Tab-separated table of C-alpha atoms and ligand atoms in Angstrom:
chain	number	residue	atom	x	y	z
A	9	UNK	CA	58.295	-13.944	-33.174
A	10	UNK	CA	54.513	-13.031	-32.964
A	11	UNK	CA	53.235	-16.447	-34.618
A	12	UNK	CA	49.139	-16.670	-33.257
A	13	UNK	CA	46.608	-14.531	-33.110
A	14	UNK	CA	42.742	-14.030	-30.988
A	15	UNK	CA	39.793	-13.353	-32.639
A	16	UNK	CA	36.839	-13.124	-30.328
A	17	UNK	CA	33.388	-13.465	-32.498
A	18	UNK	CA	31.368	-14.544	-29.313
A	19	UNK	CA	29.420	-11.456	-29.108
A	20	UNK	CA	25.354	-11.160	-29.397
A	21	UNK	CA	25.357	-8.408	-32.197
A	22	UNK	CA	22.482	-6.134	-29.873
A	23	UNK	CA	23.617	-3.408	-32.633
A	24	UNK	CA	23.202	-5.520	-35.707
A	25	UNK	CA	19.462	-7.126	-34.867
A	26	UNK	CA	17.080	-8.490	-36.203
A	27	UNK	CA	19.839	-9.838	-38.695
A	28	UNK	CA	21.947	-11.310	-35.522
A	29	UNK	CA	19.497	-13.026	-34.090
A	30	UNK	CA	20.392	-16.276	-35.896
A	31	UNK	CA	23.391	-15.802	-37.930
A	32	UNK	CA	26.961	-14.293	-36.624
A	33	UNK	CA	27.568	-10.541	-37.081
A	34	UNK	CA	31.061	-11.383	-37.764
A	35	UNK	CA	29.613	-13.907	-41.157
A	36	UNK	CA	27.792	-10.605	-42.508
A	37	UNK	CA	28.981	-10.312	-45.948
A	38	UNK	CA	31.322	-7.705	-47.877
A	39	UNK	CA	30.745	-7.401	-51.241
A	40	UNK	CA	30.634	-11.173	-51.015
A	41	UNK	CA	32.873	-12.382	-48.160
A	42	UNK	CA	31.824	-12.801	-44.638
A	43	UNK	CA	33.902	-9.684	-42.496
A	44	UNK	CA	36.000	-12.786	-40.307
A	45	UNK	CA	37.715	-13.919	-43.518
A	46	UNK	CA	39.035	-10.477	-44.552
A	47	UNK	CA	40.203	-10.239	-40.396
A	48	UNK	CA	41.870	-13.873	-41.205
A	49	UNK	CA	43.143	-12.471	-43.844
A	50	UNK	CA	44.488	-9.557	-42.378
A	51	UNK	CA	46.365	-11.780	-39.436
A	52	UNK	CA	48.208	-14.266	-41.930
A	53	UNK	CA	49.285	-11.109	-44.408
A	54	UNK	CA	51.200	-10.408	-41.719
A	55	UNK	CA	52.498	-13.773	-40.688
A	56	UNK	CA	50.416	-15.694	-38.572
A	57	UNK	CA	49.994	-19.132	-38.929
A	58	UNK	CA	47.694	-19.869	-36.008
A	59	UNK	CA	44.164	-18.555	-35.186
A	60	UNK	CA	41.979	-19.311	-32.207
A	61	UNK	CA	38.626	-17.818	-32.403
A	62	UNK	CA	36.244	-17.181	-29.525
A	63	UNK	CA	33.205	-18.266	-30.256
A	64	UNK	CA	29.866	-18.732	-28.975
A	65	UNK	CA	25.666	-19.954	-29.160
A	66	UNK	CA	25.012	-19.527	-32.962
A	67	UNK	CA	27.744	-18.769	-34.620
A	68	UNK	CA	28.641	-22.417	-35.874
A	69	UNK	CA	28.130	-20.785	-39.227
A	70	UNK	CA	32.117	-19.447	-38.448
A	71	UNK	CA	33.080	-22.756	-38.179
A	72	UNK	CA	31.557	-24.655	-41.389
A	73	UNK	CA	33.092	-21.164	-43.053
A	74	UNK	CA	36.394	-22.210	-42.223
A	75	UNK	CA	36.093	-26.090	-42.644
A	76	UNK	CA	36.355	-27.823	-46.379
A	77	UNK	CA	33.231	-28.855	-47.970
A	78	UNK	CA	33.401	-31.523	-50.149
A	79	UNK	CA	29.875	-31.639	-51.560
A	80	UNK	CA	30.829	-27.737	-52.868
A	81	UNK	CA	33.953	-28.738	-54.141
A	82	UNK	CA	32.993	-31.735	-56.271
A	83	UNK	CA	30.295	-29.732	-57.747
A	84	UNK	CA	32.264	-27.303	-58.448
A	85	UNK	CA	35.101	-29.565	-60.033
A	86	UNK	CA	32.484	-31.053	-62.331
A	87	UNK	CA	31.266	-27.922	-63.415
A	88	UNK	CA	35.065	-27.324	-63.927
A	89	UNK	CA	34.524	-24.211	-62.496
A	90	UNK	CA	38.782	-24.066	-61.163
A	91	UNK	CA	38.485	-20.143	-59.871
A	92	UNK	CA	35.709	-20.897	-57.630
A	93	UNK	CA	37.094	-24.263	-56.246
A	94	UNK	CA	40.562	-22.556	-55.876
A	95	UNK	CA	39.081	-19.633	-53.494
A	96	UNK	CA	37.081	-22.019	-51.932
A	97	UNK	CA	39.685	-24.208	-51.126
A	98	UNK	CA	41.636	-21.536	-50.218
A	99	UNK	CA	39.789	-20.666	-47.070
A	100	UNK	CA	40.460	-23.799	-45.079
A	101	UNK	CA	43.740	-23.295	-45.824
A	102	UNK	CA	44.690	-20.186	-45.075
A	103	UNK	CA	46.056	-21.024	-41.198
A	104	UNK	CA	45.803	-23.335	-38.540
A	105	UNK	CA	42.630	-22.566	-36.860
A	106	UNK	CA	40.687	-23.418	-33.543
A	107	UNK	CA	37.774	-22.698	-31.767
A	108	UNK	CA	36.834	-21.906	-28.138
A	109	UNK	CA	33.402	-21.305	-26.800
A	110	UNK	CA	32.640	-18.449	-24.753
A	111	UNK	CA	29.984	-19.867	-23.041
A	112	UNK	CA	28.970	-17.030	-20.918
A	113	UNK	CA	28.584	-13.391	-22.553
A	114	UNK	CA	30.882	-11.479	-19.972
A	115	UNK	CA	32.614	-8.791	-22.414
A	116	UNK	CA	35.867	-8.828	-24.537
A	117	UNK	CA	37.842	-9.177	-21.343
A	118	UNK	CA	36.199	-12.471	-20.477
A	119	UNK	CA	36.173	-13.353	-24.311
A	120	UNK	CA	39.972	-13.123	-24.018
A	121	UNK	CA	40.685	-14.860	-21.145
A	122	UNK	CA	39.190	-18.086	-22.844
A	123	UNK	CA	42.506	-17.809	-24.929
A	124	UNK	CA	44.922	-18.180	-21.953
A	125	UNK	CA	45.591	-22.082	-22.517
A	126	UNK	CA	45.924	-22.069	-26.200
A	127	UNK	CA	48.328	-18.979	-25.935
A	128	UNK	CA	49.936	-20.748	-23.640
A	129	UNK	CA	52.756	-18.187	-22.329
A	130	UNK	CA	53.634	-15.825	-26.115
A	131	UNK	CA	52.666	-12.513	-27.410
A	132	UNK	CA	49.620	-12.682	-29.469
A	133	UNK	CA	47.702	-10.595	-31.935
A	134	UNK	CA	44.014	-9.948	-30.931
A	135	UNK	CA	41.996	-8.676	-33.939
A	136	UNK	CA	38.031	-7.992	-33.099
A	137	UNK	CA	36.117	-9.999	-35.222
A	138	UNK	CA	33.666	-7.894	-36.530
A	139	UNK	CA	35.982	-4.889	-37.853
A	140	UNK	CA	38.284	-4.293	-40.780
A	141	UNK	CA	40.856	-2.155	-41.103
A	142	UNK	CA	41.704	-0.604	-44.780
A	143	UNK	CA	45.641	0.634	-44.380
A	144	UNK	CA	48.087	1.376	-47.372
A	145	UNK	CA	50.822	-0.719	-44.662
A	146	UNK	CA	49.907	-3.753	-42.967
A	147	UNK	CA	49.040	-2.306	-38.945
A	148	UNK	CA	49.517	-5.733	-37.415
A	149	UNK	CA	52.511	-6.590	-39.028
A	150	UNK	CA	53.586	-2.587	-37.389
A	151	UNK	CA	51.917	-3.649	-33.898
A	152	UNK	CA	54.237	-6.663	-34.190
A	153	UNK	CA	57.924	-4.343	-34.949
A	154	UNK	CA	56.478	-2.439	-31.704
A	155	UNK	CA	56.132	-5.567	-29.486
A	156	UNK	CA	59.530	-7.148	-31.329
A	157	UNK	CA	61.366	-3.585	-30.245
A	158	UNK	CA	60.144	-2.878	-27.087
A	159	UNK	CA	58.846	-6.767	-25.586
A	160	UNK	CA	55.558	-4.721	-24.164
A	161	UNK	CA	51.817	-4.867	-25.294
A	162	UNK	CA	50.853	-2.509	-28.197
A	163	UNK	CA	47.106	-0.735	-29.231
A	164	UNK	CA	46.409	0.563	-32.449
A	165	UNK	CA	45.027	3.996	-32.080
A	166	UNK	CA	42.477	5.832	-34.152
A	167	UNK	CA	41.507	9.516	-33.220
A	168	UNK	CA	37.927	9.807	-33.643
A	169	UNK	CA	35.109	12.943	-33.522
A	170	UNK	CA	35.303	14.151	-29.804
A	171	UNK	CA	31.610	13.760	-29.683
A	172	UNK	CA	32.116	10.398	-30.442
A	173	UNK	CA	34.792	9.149	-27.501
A	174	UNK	CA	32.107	7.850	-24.958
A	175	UNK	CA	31.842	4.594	-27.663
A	176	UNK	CA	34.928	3.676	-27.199
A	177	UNK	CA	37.796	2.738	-25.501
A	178	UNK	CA	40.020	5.781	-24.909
A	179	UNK	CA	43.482	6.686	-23.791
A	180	UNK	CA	45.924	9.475	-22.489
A	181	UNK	CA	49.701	9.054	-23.918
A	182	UNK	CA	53.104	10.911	-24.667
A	183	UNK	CA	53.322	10.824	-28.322
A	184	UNK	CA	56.944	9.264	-28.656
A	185	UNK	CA	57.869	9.688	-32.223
A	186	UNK	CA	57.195	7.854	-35.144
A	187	UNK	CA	53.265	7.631	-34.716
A	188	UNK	CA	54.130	5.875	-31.485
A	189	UNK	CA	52.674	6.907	-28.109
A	190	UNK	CA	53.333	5.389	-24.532
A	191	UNK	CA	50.134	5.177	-23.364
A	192	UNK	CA	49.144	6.866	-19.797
A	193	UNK	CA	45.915	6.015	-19.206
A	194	UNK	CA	42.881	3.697	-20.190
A	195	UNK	CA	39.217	4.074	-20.172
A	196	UNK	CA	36.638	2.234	-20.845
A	197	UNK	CA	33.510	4.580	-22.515
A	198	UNK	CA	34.360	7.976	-20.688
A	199	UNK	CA	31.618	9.787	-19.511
A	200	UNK	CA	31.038	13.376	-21.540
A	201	UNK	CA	33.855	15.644	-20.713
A	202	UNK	CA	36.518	12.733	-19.101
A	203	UNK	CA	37.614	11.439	-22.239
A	204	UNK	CA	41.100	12.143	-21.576
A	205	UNK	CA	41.835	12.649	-25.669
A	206	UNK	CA	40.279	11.100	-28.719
A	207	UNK	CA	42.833	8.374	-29.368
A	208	UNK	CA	40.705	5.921	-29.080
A	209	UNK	CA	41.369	2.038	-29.274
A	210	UNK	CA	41.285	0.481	-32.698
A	211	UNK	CA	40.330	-3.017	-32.479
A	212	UNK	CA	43.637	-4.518	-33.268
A	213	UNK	CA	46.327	-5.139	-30.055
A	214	UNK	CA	49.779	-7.354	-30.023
A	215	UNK	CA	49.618	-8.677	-26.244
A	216	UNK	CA	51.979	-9.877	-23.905
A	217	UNK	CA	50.523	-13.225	-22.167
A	218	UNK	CA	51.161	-11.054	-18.824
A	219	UNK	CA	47.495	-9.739	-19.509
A	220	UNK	CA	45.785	-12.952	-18.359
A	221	UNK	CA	46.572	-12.448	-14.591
A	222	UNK	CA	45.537	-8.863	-15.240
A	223	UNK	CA	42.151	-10.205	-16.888
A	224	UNK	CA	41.745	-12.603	-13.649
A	225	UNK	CA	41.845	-9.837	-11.165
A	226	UNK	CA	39.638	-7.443	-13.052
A	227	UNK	CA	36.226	-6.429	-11.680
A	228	UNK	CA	33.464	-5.832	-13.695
A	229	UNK	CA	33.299	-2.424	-14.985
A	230	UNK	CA	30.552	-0.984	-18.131
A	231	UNK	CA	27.743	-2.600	-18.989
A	232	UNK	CA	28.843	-5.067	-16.177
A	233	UNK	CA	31.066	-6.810	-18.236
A	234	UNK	CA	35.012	-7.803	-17.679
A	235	UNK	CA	36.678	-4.814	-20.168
A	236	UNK	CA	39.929	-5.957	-21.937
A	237	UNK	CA	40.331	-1.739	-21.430
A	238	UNK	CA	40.105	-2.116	-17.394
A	239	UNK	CA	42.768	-4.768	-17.430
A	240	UNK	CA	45.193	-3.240	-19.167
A	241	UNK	CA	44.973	-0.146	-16.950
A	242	UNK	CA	45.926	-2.285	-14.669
A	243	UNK	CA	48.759	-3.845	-16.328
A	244	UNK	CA	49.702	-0.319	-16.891
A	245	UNK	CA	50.381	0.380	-13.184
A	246	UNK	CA	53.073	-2.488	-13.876
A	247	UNK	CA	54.718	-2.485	-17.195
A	248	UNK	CA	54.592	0.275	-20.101
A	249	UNK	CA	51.876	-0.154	-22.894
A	250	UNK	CA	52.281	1.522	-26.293
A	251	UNK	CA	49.903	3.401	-28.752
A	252	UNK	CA	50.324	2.997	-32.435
A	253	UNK	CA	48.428	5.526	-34.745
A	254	UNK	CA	46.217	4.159	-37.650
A	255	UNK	CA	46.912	5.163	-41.175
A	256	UNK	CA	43.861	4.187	-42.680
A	257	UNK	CA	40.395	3.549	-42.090
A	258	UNK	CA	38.672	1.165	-39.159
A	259	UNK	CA	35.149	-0.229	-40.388
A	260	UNK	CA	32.998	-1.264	-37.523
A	261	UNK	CA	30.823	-4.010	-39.186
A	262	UNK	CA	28.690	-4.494	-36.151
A	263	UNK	CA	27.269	-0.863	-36.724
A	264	UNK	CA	24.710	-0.813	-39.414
A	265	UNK	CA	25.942	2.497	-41.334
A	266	UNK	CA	29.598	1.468	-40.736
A	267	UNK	CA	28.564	-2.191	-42.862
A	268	UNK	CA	26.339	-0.121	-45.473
A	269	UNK	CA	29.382	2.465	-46.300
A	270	UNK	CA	32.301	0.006	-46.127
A	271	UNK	CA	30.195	-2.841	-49.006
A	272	UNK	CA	30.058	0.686	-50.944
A	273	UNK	CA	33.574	0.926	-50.284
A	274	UNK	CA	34.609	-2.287	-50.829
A	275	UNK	CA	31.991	-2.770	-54.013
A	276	UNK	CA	34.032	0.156	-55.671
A	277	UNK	CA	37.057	-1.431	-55.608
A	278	UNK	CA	36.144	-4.449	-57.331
A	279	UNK	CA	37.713	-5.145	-60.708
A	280	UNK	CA	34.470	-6.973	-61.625
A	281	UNK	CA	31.976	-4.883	-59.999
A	282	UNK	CA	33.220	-1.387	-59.694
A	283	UNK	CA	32.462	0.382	-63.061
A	284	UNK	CA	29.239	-0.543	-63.271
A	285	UNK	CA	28.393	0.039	-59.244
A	286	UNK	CA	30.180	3.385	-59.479
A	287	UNK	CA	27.915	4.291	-62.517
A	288	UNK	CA	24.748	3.135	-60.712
A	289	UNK	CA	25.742	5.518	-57.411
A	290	UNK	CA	26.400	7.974	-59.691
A	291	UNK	CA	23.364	7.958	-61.647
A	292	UNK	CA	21.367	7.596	-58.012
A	293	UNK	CA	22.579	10.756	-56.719
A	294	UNK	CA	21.900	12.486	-59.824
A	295	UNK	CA	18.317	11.289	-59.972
A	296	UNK	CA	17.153	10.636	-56.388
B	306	UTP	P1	31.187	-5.591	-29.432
B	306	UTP	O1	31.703	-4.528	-28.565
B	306	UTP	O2	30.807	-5.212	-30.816
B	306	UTP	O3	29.970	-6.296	-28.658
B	306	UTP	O4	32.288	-6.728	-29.473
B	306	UTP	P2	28.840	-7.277	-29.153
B	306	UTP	O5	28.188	-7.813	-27.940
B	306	UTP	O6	29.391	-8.293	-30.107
B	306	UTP	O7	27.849	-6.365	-30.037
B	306	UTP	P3	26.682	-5.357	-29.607
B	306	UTP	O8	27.357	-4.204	-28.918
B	306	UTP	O9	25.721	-6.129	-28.758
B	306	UTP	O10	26.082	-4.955	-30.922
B	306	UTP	C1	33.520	-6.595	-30.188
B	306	UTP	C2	34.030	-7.984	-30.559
B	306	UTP	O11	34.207	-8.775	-29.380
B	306	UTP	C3	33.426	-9.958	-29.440
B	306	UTP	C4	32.360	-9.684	-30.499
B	306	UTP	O12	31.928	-10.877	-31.131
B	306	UTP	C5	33.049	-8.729	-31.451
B	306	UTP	O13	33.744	-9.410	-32.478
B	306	UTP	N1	32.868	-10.275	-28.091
B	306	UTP	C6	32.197	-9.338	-27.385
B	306	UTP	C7	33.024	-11.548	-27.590
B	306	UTP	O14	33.647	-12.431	-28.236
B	306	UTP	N2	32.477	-11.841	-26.356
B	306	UTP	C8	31.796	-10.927	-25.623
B	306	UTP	O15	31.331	-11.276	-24.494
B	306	UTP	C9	31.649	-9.633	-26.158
């Protein structure tokens, strides 16, 4: 059983400046929750009940998020405002969680490696910290069957515009049945014309702890940083990986039209906000 899951936030946020210069990426609001609770979220909807987060210079802000705050509650409980204090207090409870600092910026692959001692030896679930995932099933709780089924690491996949592969990380597989694939090939960013299809890696993985002494022997690849993508194409030469296709949507909250379109997304959807938000877009894009 799958019970703890990774979730680097250690990143700088280059993409998301001058907003990141300060405050975490990953804290940027939806509607009117910061994008690491909804990926919390995500994780123990599907079970887990321990969260280590990689974190890094300025993002202490992810930390207070998840701790209690007393001053907030008791003004809240005086105010006997009991919706707010129950959603508040709801956060620090929603798993057991721990922090890790990433002290130096060396990629995902580095940011992962921090989790070695607190993984200590099981499968985990590695969700990026700065994207969501919308899906009418729960994709971590299907990453998990995989691993369960086959005891071998397991990608979720997203195909994305074939212009667009050279942002990602991208792979080759056999499609296996099922919206399963067993996965051929990894790489990092392909250059125009290499991508080797536009399955592209979707920010949410169930690991075997195997990938550690992969992530130790991996060289520095793009952007000289350690890729998470390199070592598991060199786990591949080893063991088989597996591809799981997204049904749904990925939102990439460290890209600035990805965060606009997914708060309109997410905005529309509220019971509290949505009729009147819907009316307002719709009245803006009759009257520009
Ligand atoms: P990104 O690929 O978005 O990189 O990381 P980044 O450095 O955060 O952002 P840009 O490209 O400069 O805008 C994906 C996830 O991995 C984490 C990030 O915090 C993010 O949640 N990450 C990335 C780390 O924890 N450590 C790293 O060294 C790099």
């Amino acid at each position: 059983m799958i019970r703890k899951a990774v979730i680097p936030a250690a990143g700088l946020g280059t993409r998301f400046l001058p907003f990141a210069k300060a405050q975490p990426k990953e804290m940027l609001p939806i509607v009117d929750q910061p994008v690491i609770q909804y990926v919390v979220e995500e994780a123990v909807a599907a079970g887990i009940t321990d969260i280590l987060m990689i974190i890094g210079k300025g993002k202490r802000a992810i930390e207070e998020h998840f701790d209690r705050n007393f001053e907030l509650e008791a003004g809240l409980a005086e105010k006997n405002r009991e919706d707010e204090l129950a959603a508040i207090r709801r956060i620090s409870n929603l798993a057991d969680i721990h922090f890790v600092w990433q002290k130096e910026l060396n990629g995902l692959g580095d940011a992962v490696r921090h989790a070695r001692h607190h993984v200590n030896n099981e499968p985990f679930l590695l969700l990026l910290g700065d994207t969501l995932i919308q899906s009418p099933t729960s994709l971590c709780r299907r990453l998990m069957e995989v691993y369960e089924r086959y005891g071998e690491s397991v990608v979720a996949l997203e195909p994305v515009d074939p212009a667009k592969v050279g942002l990602y990380g991208v792979i080759a597989g056999r499609p296996i049945g099922d919206g399963l694939h067993l996965i051929e090939d990894l790489i990092e960013k392909p250059a125009p014309g290499q991508a080797p299809s536009n399955l592209a890696i979707a920010s949410r993985y169930v690991l075997s702890p195997r990938i550690f002494d992969y992530l130790e022997r991996t060289p520095r690849g793009k952007a000289n940083e350690i890729q998470l993508t390199d070592a598991m194409r060199l786990m591949l030469r080893d063991v088989a990986i597996y591809g799981v296709t997204l049904e749904g949507r990925r939102h990439d909250i460290g890209n600035k039209l990805d965060f606009l379109k997914t708060n309109v997304l997410y905005g529309l959807e509220r019971e509290d906000l949505g009729v009147e938000f819907r009316a307002f877009l719709t009245d803006l894009l009759a009257n520009p």
